[in-house]
Amino acid sequence: MEAVNPATEERIASYEEHDADDVEAALEAAHRSFEEWREYPLRERERLLENVAAVLREDQRRYAELMTAEMGKPLSQATAEIEKCAWACEHYAEHAHSYLSDEHHPSPPGTEARTVYEPLGPVLAVMPWNYPFWQVIRFAAPYLTAGNVGLLKHASNVPGCALALEELFERAGYPDGVFRTLLIGSNRVDDVLSDDRVRAATLTGSGPAGRAVAETAGRQLKKTVLELGGSDPFVVLDDADLEAAVETGVRARTQNGGQSCIAAKRFLVHEAVYDEYVDRLVDAFEGLTVGDPMDETTDVGPQADAKLMTELHEQVRRSVDAGATVLTGGEPLDGTGAYYPPTVLANVPNGCPVDVEETFGPVATVYEVEDERDAIETANDTRFGLGASIWTEDRERGRRVAGELDAGCVYVNELVKSDPRVPFGGITDSGYGRELSRAGMLEFVNRKTVWVE
């Protein structure tokens, strides 16, 4: 398993995959440690999570540079990712008691009826490369604190991050076996998930990967949470603050090199402001600094690897062949590294790749819509349903339009984001279940009813 720097195309390091004996040892350690870990007082589990936050901040620079080297995220954004991870740990350390408190129900006089929340056991997490620390922390912080144990199968292009995360929990004082990394390929996930010692699974990734995990888990009646792809609409209505909608829209489409499920991908702009908005958007895209991700001034680094960039460009090329117009960008940059420029496409034909597929890179599509109803119908014309963003100066109008959009989360005058304080997840081809907040913490617990006469 090799880590290759996508900015320089140089090999960073090689890692030996875990063999069958290594995986068996990790599964057995997870199984054994769960029986002990579930009995830890919740306050002790919260204290250990506070330790994780402290270690993250102590080694913030090292972790950020590791991310940047392995998958190309600009260093300033990698640093912000580590800070967000620490914040999430502190959030659950503070609120886990409240989230996991017993729920009391009406019952006859002299009786007591309540729901208690008990952990399920080892949870397999199949995680992607685009947010190599955040994706893992947002599963581990709530699920481990609820008393489960974690087995991480990380993306194969970020093995250094995967091992650093295991080390992170060790340094924080977690017992052996509570969090383990499995350096295995995707072809071995099915065998791990099928093992009786694994009780549930969570996956963030592609639709095919999610379906494969859901199928295996479903045969064995194991709980799953899936966060899959997205083609999020960014709706700019005629009364929007255009300056704010441009500034946030650029960030929503291009941060992390555009490699985000919840990135703004389809910009649906009211005809009354379409020309002005698109001109401003293109100017802002062209003003971004594309370059060395280790440079603090870089806005957009390379794509995570050359193959991913080639796939993105093929989507653009086929869409242009179908009739889409390139307003800026549209061709891989010359030189070393998997660099793709911030790109804006207009006149996008129905059914072309950038219209119906998820684009995982800094490519924005712009659509002119006649009115609010047209915006809603166009926004919902997708098989995805992860997030949506609406821009209007009328908050009540924003609430009304939000109610008509088919998505797991809708933000008015803000970009779509994952925040530990609120539930996060999608519908339809964007997956099911929720992460974060109390709702996410309760996904992998036994909601046990206890009735006492």
Tab-separated table of C-alpha atoms in Angstrom:
chain	number	residue	atom	x	y	z
A	1	MET	CA	0.000	0.000	0.000
A	2	GLU	CA	1.771	3.139	-1.250
A	3	ALA	CA	1.270	6.781	-0.352
A	4	VAL	CA	1.990	9.095	-3.296
A	5	ASN	CA	2.093	12.880	-3.087
A	6	PRO	CA	-0.379	14.100	-5.766
A	7	ALA	CA	1.375	17.468	-6.014
A	8	THR	CA	4.801	16.043	-6.821
A	9	GLU	CA	3.905	12.493	-7.943
A	10	GLU	CA	6.631	11.229	-5.610
A	11	ARG	CA	6.196	8.154	-3.428
A	12	ILE	CA	6.083	9.159	0.234
A	13	ALA	CA	6.156	5.731	1.841
A	14	SER	CA	5.135	2.101	1.440
A	15	TYR	CA	3.086	0.173	3.975
A	16	GLU	CA	2.551	-3.548	4.339
A	17	GLU	CA	-1.078	-4.560	4.142
A	18	HIS	CA	-2.387	-6.425	7.139
A	19	ASP	CA	-2.582	-10.135	6.431
A	20	ALA	CA	-5.261	-12.556	7.608
A	21	ASP	CA	-3.519	-13.090	10.953
A	22	ASP	CA	-3.296	-9.337	11.578
A	23	VAL	CA	-6.995	-8.875	10.833
A	24	GLU	CA	-7.929	-11.804	13.061
A	25	ALA	CA	-5.885	-10.345	15.895
A	26	ALA	CA	-7.597	-6.969	15.487
A	27	LEU	CA	-11.055	-8.539	15.444
A	28	GLU	CA	-10.337	-10.583	18.537
A	29	ALA	CA	-8.872	-7.558	20.337
A	30	ALA	CA	-11.982	-5.541	19.447
A	31	HIS	CA	-14.249	-8.318	20.675
A	32	ARG	CA	-12.388	-8.679	23.978
A	33	SER	CA	-11.970	-4.970	24.624
A	34	PHE	CA	-15.649	-4.268	24.036
A	35	GLU	CA	-16.707	-6.249	27.090
A	36	GLU	CA	-14.394	-4.125	29.239
A	37	TRP	CA	-14.923	-0.819	27.458
A	38	ARG	CA	-18.708	-0.899	27.689
A	39	GLU	CA	-18.391	-1.001	31.479
A	40	TYR	CA	-16.204	2.099	31.655
A	41	PRO	CA	-18.054	4.942	33.383
A	42	LEU	CA	-19.322	7.389	30.800
A	43	ARG	CA	-17.423	10.214	32.497
A	44	GLU	CA	-14.184	8.285	31.967
A	45	ARG	CA	-14.964	7.793	28.281
A	46	GLU	CA	-15.675	11.522	28.033
A	47	ARG	CA	-12.374	12.302	29.744
A	48	LEU	CA	-10.464	10.168	27.248
A	49	LEU	CA	-12.182	11.978	24.400
A	50	GLU	CA	-11.002	15.259	25.888
A	51	ASN	CA	-7.511	13.778	25.709
A	52	VAL	CA	-8.001	13.125	21.987
A	53	ALA	CA	-8.817	16.801	21.459
A	54	ALA	CA	-5.705	17.793	23.366
A	55	VAL	CA	-3.445	15.495	21.322
A	56	LEU	CA	-4.986	16.763	18.077
A	57	ARG	CA	-4.149	20.333	19.012
A	58	GLU	CA	-0.712	19.413	20.308
A	59	ASP	CA	0.238	17.740	17.022
A	60	GLN	CA	-1.949	19.815	14.716
A	61	ARG	CA	0.830	20.782	12.325
A	62	ARG	CA	2.149	17.235	11.906
A	63	TYR	CA	-1.287	15.798	11.231
A	64	ALA	CA	-2.126	18.601	8.790
A	65	GLU	CA	1.108	18.133	6.844
A	66	LEU	CA	0.506	14.388	6.670
A	67	MET	CA	-2.930	14.979	5.153
A	68	THR	CA	-1.586	17.483	2.663
A	69	ALA	CA	1.235	15.195	1.594
A	70	GLU	CA	-0.977	12.150	1.094
A	71	MET	CA	-4.048	13.646	-0.617
A	72	GLY	CA	-3.178	17.215	-1.595
A	73	LYS	CA	-5.439	19.278	0.642
A	74	PRO	CA	-4.126	22.856	1.000
A	75	LEU	CA	-2.284	23.085	4.312
A	76	SER	CA	-4.467	25.876	5.692
A	77	GLN	CA	-7.542	23.719	5.098
A	78	ALA	CA	-5.860	20.654	6.601
A	79	THR	CA	-5.054	22.671	9.719
A	80	ALA	CA	-8.689	23.764	9.926
A	81	GLU	CA	-9.755	20.120	9.609
A	82	ILE	CA	-7.711	19.132	12.650
A	83	GLU	CA	-9.195	22.025	14.616
A	84	LYS	CA	-12.693	20.871	13.642
A	85	CYS	CA	-11.867	17.345	14.822
A	86	ALA	CA	-10.764	18.674	18.198
A	87	TRP	CA	-13.957	20.725	18.474
A	88	ALA	CA	-16.105	17.660	17.739
A	89	CYS	CA	-14.312	15.669	20.432
A	90	GLU	CA	-14.887	18.452	22.933
A	91	HIS	CA	-18.542	18.640	21.919
A	92	TYR	CA	-19.177	14.970	22.663
A	93	ALA	CA	-17.059	15.072	25.818
A	94	GLU	CA	-19.381	17.824	27.049
A	95	HIS	CA	-22.733	16.527	25.799
A	96	ALA	CA	-22.509	12.710	25.761
A	97	HIS	CA	-24.157	12.478	29.185
A	98	SER	CA	-27.132	14.429	27.908
A	99	TYR	CA	-27.338	12.551	24.602
A	100	LEU	CA	-27.232	9.146	26.316
A	101	SER	CA	-29.469	9.937	29.277
A	102	ASP	CA	-32.391	7.590	29.904
A	103	GLU	CA	-35.702	8.536	28.328
A	104	HIS	CA	-38.727	8.106	30.594
A	105	HIS	CA	-42.172	7.201	29.242
A	106	PRO	CA	-45.744	7.421	30.560
A	107	SER	CA	-46.720	4.284	32.503
A	108	PRO	CA	-49.376	3.175	35.010
A	109	PRO	CA	-49.090	4.417	38.616
A	110	GLY	CA	-46.448	2.548	40.554
A	111	THR	CA	-44.505	1.475	37.461
A	112	GLU	CA	-41.492	2.859	35.651
A	113	ALA	CA	-40.903	2.701	31.884
A	114	ARG	CA	-37.772	4.054	30.299
A	115	THR	CA	-35.428	3.615	27.366
A	116	VAL	CA	-31.752	3.053	28.077
A	117	TYR	CA	-29.022	3.274	25.467
A	118	GLU	CA	-26.462	0.471	25.336
A	119	PRO	CA	-23.601	-0.012	22.842
A	120	LEU	CA	-23.768	-2.664	20.130
A	121	GLY	CA	-20.132	-3.789	19.912
A	122	PRO	CA	-17.385	-3.491	17.297
A	123	VAL	CA	-18.333	-1.092	14.479
A	124	LEU	CA	-16.554	-1.260	11.114
A	125	ALA	CA	-15.962	2.170	9.569
A	126	VAL	CA	-15.129	2.331	5.853
A	127	MET	CA	-13.865	5.857	5.348
A	128	PRO	CA	-12.778	8.005	2.359
A	129	TRP	CA	-9.638	9.980	1.659
A	130	ASN	CA	-11.100	13.454	1.112
A	131	TYR	CA	-11.336	14.403	4.803
A	132	PRO	CA	-8.977	11.785	6.222
A	133	PHE	CA	-9.217	12.901	9.852
A	134	TRP	CA	-12.656	14.511	10.056
A	135	GLN	CA	-14.553	11.594	8.518
A	136	VAL	CA	-12.994	9.244	11.060
A	137	ILE	CA	-13.418	11.491	14.097
A	138	ARG	CA	-17.068	12.148	13.304
A	139	PHE	CA	-17.747	8.419	13.600
A	140	ALA	CA	-15.286	7.611	16.370
A	141	ALA	CA	-16.076	10.444	18.794
A	142	PRO	CA	-19.769	9.577	19.289
A	143	TYR	CA	-19.661	5.821	18.727
A	144	LEU	CA	-16.709	5.084	20.992
A	145	THR	CA	-18.034	7.397	23.675
A	146	ALA	CA	-21.335	5.507	23.558
A	147	GLY	CA	-19.360	2.376	24.470
A	148	ASN	CA	-18.759	0.788	21.069
A	149	VAL	CA	-15.305	-0.056	19.725
A	150	GLY	CA	-14.045	0.927	16.273
A	151	LEU	CA	-12.361	-0.842	13.385
A	152	LEU	CA	-11.173	1.583	10.702
A	153	LYS	CA	-10.758	0.563	7.075
A	154	HIS	CA	-9.442	3.796	5.606
A	155	ALA	CA	-8.903	4.675	1.955
A	156	SER	CA	-5.811	3.030	0.511
A	157	ASN	CA	-4.182	6.308	-0.571
A	158	VAL	CA	-4.004	7.686	3.001
A	159	PRO	CA	-2.390	4.842	4.978
A	160	GLY	CA	-0.222	7.248	6.965
A	161	CYS	CA	-3.322	9.082	8.172
A	162	ALA	CA	-4.968	5.758	9.040
A	163	LEU	CA	-2.082	4.712	11.264
A	164	ALA	CA	-1.760	8.195	12.765
A	165	LEU	CA	-5.398	7.970	13.849
A	166	GLU	CA	-4.779	4.659	15.620
A	167	GLU	CA	-1.768	6.224	17.333
A	168	LEU	CA	-3.914	9.240	18.278
A	169	PHE	CA	-6.284	7.123	20.364
A	170	GLU	CA	-3.402	5.210	21.915
A	171	ARG	CA	-1.728	8.472	22.999
A	172	ALA	CA	-5.018	9.673	24.440
A	173	GLY	CA	-5.054	6.654	26.756
A	174	TYR	CA	-7.692	4.408	25.181
A	175	PRO	CA	-7.433	0.722	26.115
A	176	ASP	CA	-5.872	-1.608	23.554
A	177	GLY	CA	-8.401	-2.797	20.981
A	178	VAL	CA	-10.922	0.025	21.378
A	179	PHE	CA	-9.764	1.650	18.129
A	180	ARG	CA	-7.849	-0.293	15.491
A	181	THR	CA	-6.815	0.473	11.920
A	182	LEU	CA	-7.005	-2.288	9.306
A	183	LEU	CA	-4.649	-1.715	6.378
A	184	ILE	CA	-6.648	-3.755	3.893
A	185	GLY	CA	-8.003	-3.270	0.387
A	186	SER	CA	-11.670	-2.821	-0.446
A	187	ASN	CA	-11.861	-6.412	-1.656
A	188	ARG	CA	-11.483	-7.612	1.955
A	189	VAL	CA	-14.211	-5.479	3.519
A	190	ASP	CA	-16.887	-8.099	2.899
A	191	ASP	CA	-15.027	-10.733	4.922
A	192	VAL	CA	-14.522	-8.385	7.877
A	193	LEU	CA	-18.131	-7.216	7.849
A	194	SER	CA	-19.338	-10.823	7.669
A	195	ASP	CA	-17.467	-11.740	10.844
A	196	ASP	CA	-19.857	-12.354	13.744
A	197	ARG	CA	-17.752	-10.149	16.022
A	198	VAL	CA	-18.548	-7.067	13.930
A	199	ARG	CA	-21.984	-5.777	14.884
A	200	ALA	CA	-22.507	-2.752	12.619
A	201	ALA	CA	-20.911	-0.677	9.881
A	202	THR	CA	-20.726	2.921	8.741
A	203	LEU	CA	-19.471	3.993	5.320
A	204	THR	CA	-18.778	7.291	3.652
A	205	GLY	CA	-18.025	6.875	-0.020
A	206	SER	CA	-19.406	6.022	-3.429
A	207	GLY	CA	-22.790	4.566	-4.257
A	208	PRO	CA	-21.417	1.189	-5.395
A	209	ALA	CA	-19.334	0.865	-2.207
A	210	GLY	CA	-22.354	1.753	-0.090
A	211	ARG	CA	-24.574	-0.771	-1.837
A	212	ALA	CA	-21.972	-3.508	-1.368
A	213	VAL	CA	-21.701	-2.828	2.370
A	214	ALA	CA	-25.477	-2.554	2.754
A	215	GLU	CA	-26.002	-5.851	0.920
A	216	THR	CA	-23.538	-7.762	3.070
A	217	ALA	CA	-24.793	-6.198	6.296
A	218	GLY	CA	-28.411	-6.726	5.294
A	219	ARG	CA	-27.947	-10.447	4.821
A	220	GLN	CA	-26.791	-10.643	8.424
A	221	LEU	CA	-29.191	-8.046	9.860
A	222	LYS	CA	-26.408	-5.677	10.882
A	223	LYS	CA	-27.132	-1.983	11.286
A	224	THR	CA	-25.540	0.399	8.761
A	225	VAL	CA	-25.260	4.133	8.215
A	226	LEU	CA	-24.307	5.269	4.709
A	227	GLU	CA	-23.196	8.738	3.617
A	228	LEU	CA	-22.791	8.590	-0.142
A	229	GLY	CA	-22.421	11.041	-3.002
A	230	GLY	CA	-24.159	14.308	-3.698
A	231	SER	CA	-25.001	16.788	-6.421
A	232	ASP	CA	-25.984	19.639	-4.166
A	233	PRO	CA	-27.885	22.599	-5.614
A	234	PHE	CA	-26.824	26.132	-4.713
A	235	VAL	CA	-29.953	28.211	-5.334
A	236	VAL	CA	-29.504	31.958	-5.882
A	237	LEU	CA	-32.879	33.733	-5.896
A	238	ASP	CA	-33.555	37.192	-7.288
A	239	ASP	CA	-33.351	38.884	-3.871
A	240	ALA	CA	-30.066	37.259	-2.831
A	241	ASP	CA	-27.070	39.172	-1.506
A	242	LEU	CA	-24.938	38.499	-4.579
A	243	GLU	CA	-21.629	39.435	-2.979
A	244	ALA	CA	-22.159	36.946	-0.146
A	245	ALA	CA	-23.565	34.314	-2.522
A	246	VAL	CA	-20.498	34.565	-4.745
A	247	GLU	CA	-17.979	34.526	-1.905
A	248	THR	CA	-19.585	31.547	-0.195
A	249	GLY	CA	-20.382	29.803	-3.479
A	250	VAL	CA	-16.745	29.808	-4.531
A	251	ARG	CA	-15.708	28.323	-1.190
A	252	ALA	CA	-18.571	25.816	-1.265
A	253	ARG	CA	-17.450	24.518	-4.656
A	254	THR	CA	-13.658	24.689	-4.485
A	255	GLN	CA	-12.540	24.032	-0.893
A	256	ASN	CA	-10.666	20.751	-0.576
A	257	GLY	CA	-10.142	20.900	-4.330
A	258	GLY	CA	-13.891	20.479	-4.808
A	259	GLN	CA	-13.574	16.939	-3.487
A	260	SER	CA	-16.515	16.894	-1.127
A	261	CYS	CA	-19.877	15.130	-1.176
A	262	ILE	CA	-21.562	18.295	0.136
A	263	ALA	CA	-19.820	20.727	-2.185
A	264	ALA	CA	-22.075	23.105	-4.126
A	265	LYS	CA	-22.155	21.491	-7.557
A	266	ARG	CA	-25.175	22.869	-9.435
A	267	PHE	CA	-25.637	26.649	-9.253
A	268	LEU	CA	-29.284	27.482	-10.008
A	269	VAL	CA	-29.528	31.230	-10.555
A	270	HIS	CA	-32.681	33.316	-11.040
A	271	GLU	CA	-32.816	34.911	-14.503
A	272	ALA	CA	-33.073	38.392	-12.998
A	273	VAL	CA	-29.555	38.132	-11.530
A	274	TYR	CA	-28.074	35.352	-13.669
A	275	ASP	CA	-25.711	37.394	-15.839
A	276	GLU	CA	-24.324	39.465	-12.972
A	277	TYR	CA	-23.930	36.480	-10.673
A	278	VAL	CA	-22.215	34.283	-13.248
A	279	ASP	CA	-19.812	37.077	-14.259
A	280	ARG	CA	-18.853	37.555	-10.611
A	281	LEU	CA	-18.540	33.811	-10.038
A	282	VAL	CA	-16.236	33.343	-13.027
A	283	ASP	CA	-14.067	36.292	-11.938
A	284	ALA	CA	-13.781	34.822	-8.446
A	285	PHE	CA	-12.879	31.372	-9.803
A	286	GLU	CA	-10.169	32.922	-11.960
A	287	GLY	CA	-8.800	34.799	-8.958
A	288	LEU	CA	-8.111	31.634	-6.956
A	289	THR	CA	-4.510	30.587	-6.404
A	290	VAL	CA	-3.841	27.061	-7.669
A	291	GLY	CA	-0.543	25.568	-6.603
A	292	ASP	CA	1.610	23.914	-3.981
A	293	PRO	CA	-0.705	22.710	-1.200
A	294	MET	CA	2.062	23.201	1.373
A	295	ASP	CA	1.998	26.946	0.618
A	296	GLU	CA	-0.311	28.699	3.088
A	297	THR	CA	-1.522	31.058	0.332
A	298	THR	CA	-2.797	28.292	-1.942
A	299	ASP	CA	-6.568	28.106	-2.421
A	300	VAL	CA	-6.769	24.975	-4.591
A	301	GLY	CA	-4.244	22.155	-4.548
A	302	PRO	CA	-4.040	19.062	-6.740
A	303	GLN	CA	-6.723	16.432	-7.053
A	304	ALA	CA	-6.036	13.476	-4.770
A	305	ASP	CA	-4.497	11.444	-7.587
A	306	ALA	CA	-4.045	11.498	-11.356
A	307	LYS	CA	-6.705	8.865	-12.004
A	308	LEU	CA	-9.343	10.926	-10.205
A	309	MET	CA	-8.363	14.002	-12.203
A	310	THR	CA	-8.638	12.044	-15.451
A	311	GLU	CA	-12.119	10.852	-14.499
A	312	LEU	CA	-13.192	14.411	-13.672
A	313	HIS	CA	-11.860	15.757	-16.966
A	314	GLU	CA	-13.624	12.999	-18.878
A	315	GLN	CA	-16.926	14.142	-17.345
A	316	VAL	CA	-16.178	17.708	-18.435
A	317	ARG	CA	-15.047	16.681	-21.919
A	318	ARG	CA	-18.121	14.553	-22.591
A	319	SER	CA	-20.386	17.318	-21.326
A	320	VAL	CA	-18.716	19.888	-23.590
A	321	ASP	CA	-19.093	17.488	-26.510
A	322	ALA	CA	-22.811	17.339	-25.640
A	323	GLY	CA	-23.086	21.134	-25.816
A	324	ALA	CA	-21.954	22.621	-22.476
A	325	THR	CA	-20.000	25.893	-22.637
A	326	VAL	CA	-16.729	26.369	-20.735
A	327	LEU	CA	-16.670	29.813	-19.126
A	328	THR	CA	-13.316	29.258	-17.425
A	329	GLY	CA	-10.942	26.337	-16.863
A	330	GLY	CA	-11.815	23.033	-18.446
A	331	GLU	CA	-8.344	21.559	-19.123
A	332	PRO	CA	-5.810	19.894	-16.799
A	333	LEU	CA	-2.896	22.170	-16.000
A	334	ASP	CA	0.480	21.474	-17.586
A	335	GLY	CA	3.359	20.242	-15.485
A	336	THR	CA	3.837	17.877	-12.579
A	337	GLY	CA	0.944	17.030	-10.315
A	338	ALA	CA	-2.755	16.230	-10.626
A	339	TYR	CA	-3.859	19.843	-10.978
A	340	TYR	CA	-7.260	20.727	-12.406
A	341	PRO	CA	-8.248	24.405	-12.625
A	342	PRO	CA	-11.398	25.856	-11.076
A	343	THR	CA	-13.927	25.415	-13.879
A	344	VAL	CA	-17.366	26.858	-14.661
A	345	LEU	CA	-19.702	25.299	-17.243
A	346	ALA	CA	-22.872	26.924	-18.599
A	347	ASN	CA	-25.587	25.843	-21.070
A	348	VAL	CA	-25.448	22.388	-19.539
A	349	PRO	CA	-27.540	19.880	-21.535
A	350	ASN	CA	-29.964	17.619	-19.714
A	351	GLY	CA	-28.507	14.190	-19.114
A	352	CYS	CA	-24.839	15.004	-19.772
A	353	PRO	CA	-22.293	13.777	-17.190
A	354	VAL	CA	-21.943	17.000	-15.214
A	355	ASP	CA	-25.737	17.291	-15.098
A	356	VAL	CA	-26.572	13.840	-13.707
A	357	GLU	CA	-23.336	12.515	-12.172
A	358	GLU	CA	-21.422	13.650	-9.122
A	359	THR	CA	-18.384	15.728	-10.078
A	360	PHE	CA	-15.639	15.350	-7.494
A	361	GLY	CA	-13.455	18.326	-8.234
A	362	PRO	CA	-13.544	22.134	-8.695
A	363	VAL	CA	-16.160	22.108	-11.477
A	364	ALA	CA	-19.291	24.258	-11.099
A	365	THR	CA	-22.268	24.055	-13.415
A	366	VAL	CA	-24.556	27.106	-13.732
A	367	TYR	CA	-28.227	26.982	-14.729
A	368	GLU	CA	-30.539	29.905	-15.431
A	369	VAL	CA	-33.960	29.404	-13.809
A	370	GLU	CA	-37.094	31.439	-14.536
A	371	ASP	CA	-38.481	31.742	-11.034
A	372	GLU	CA	-38.656	30.170	-7.600
A	373	ARG	CA	-40.764	27.218	-8.809
A	374	ASP	CA	-38.325	26.476	-11.632
A	375	ALA	CA	-35.447	26.602	-9.134
A	376	ILE	CA	-37.156	24.077	-6.846
A	377	GLU	CA	-37.975	21.692	-9.686
A	378	THR	CA	-34.460	21.881	-11.107
A	379	ALA	CA	-32.889	21.414	-7.675
A	380	ASN	CA	-34.955	18.269	-7.114
A	381	ASP	CA	-34.225	16.861	-10.572
A	382	THR	CA	-31.463	14.540	-9.345
A	383	ARG	CA	-31.060	11.040	-7.952
A	384	PHE	CA	-29.039	12.496	-5.061
A	385	GLY	CA	-30.368	14.112	-1.914
A	386	LEU	CA	-27.567	15.116	0.408
A	387	GLY	CA	-27.590	18.890	0.898
A	388	ALA	CA	-28.820	22.147	-0.586
A	389	SER	CA	-28.082	25.836	-0.128
A	390	ILE	CA	-30.567	28.681	-0.709
A	391	TRP	CA	-29.727	32.370	-1.019
A	392	THR	CA	-32.382	35.005	-0.356
A	393	GLU	CA	-32.680	38.145	1.760
A	394	ASP	CA	-36.158	37.000	2.842
A	395	ARG	CA	-35.681	34.463	5.646
A	396	GLU	CA	-39.308	33.347	5.514
A	397	ARG	CA	-38.963	32.712	1.791
A	398	GLY	CA	-35.840	30.702	2.536
A	399	ARG	CA	-37.729	28.565	5.064
A	400	ARG	CA	-40.532	27.967	2.565
A	401	VAL	CA	-38.204	26.941	-0.273
A	402	ALA	CA	-36.183	24.761	2.111
A	403	GLY	CA	-39.360	22.851	2.886
A	404	GLU	CA	-39.757	21.948	-0.793
A	405	LEU	CA	-36.216	20.732	-1.465
A	406	ASP	CA	-35.560	16.992	-1.335
A	407	ALA	CA	-32.379	16.774	0.728
A	408	GLY	CA	-31.104	15.574	4.067
A	409	CYS	CA	-30.007	19.082	5.057
A	410	VAL	CA	-30.768	22.542	3.713
A	411	TYR	CA	-28.902	25.713	4.632
A	412	VAL	CA	-30.278	29.210	3.971
A	413	ASN	CA	-27.618	31.859	3.303
A	414	GLU	CA	-24.867	29.417	4.280
A	415	LEU	CA	-22.915	26.619	2.640
A	416	VAL	CA	-23.825	23.026	3.427
A	417	LYS	CA	-21.591	21.709	6.196
A	418	SER	CA	-21.321	18.976	8.793
A	419	ASP	CA	-21.498	20.288	12.345
A	420	PRO	CA	-21.393	18.146	15.518
A	421	ARG	CA	-24.378	20.062	16.926
A	422	VAL	CA	-26.854	19.037	14.188
A	423	PRO	CA	-27.743	15.751	12.410
A	424	PHE	CA	-26.048	15.120	9.070
A	425	GLY	CA	-26.968	12.711	6.289
A	426	GLY	CA	-28.849	12.254	3.053
A	427	ILE	CA	-31.752	10.565	1.307
A	428	THR	CA	-32.218	8.569	-1.912
A	429	ASP	CA	-28.851	7.829	-3.597
A	430	SER	CA	-27.037	9.940	-0.992
A	431	GLY	CA	-27.545	7.262	1.649
A	432	TYR	CA	-29.443	6.853	4.886
A	433	GLY	CA	-29.027	7.250	8.620
A	434	ARG	CA	-27.611	10.248	10.410
A	435	GLU	CA	-24.231	11.221	11.781
A	436	LEU	CA	-23.394	13.808	14.446
A	437	SER	CA	-25.483	15.368	17.243
A	438	ARG	CA	-27.632	13.161	19.472
A	439	ALA	CA	-29.267	11.544	16.435
A	440	GLY	CA	-25.898	10.321	15.177
A	441	MET	CA	-24.769	9.103	18.580
A	442	LEU	CA	-27.887	6.937	18.892
A	443	GLU	CA	-27.483	5.207	15.518
A	444	PHE	CA	-25.313	2.436	16.977
A	445	VAL	CA	-26.909	1.730	20.331
A	446	ASN	CA	-29.506	-0.712	21.564
A	447	ARG	CA	-32.510	1.407	22.525
A	448	LYS	CA	-33.575	-0.928	25.272
A	449	THR	CA	-36.971	-0.543	26.919
A	450	VAL	CA	-36.940	-1.298	30.648
A	451	TRP	CA	-40.328	-1.683	32.378
A	452	VAL	CA	-40.393	-2.044	36.166
A	453	GLU	CA	-43.572	-2.870	38.098
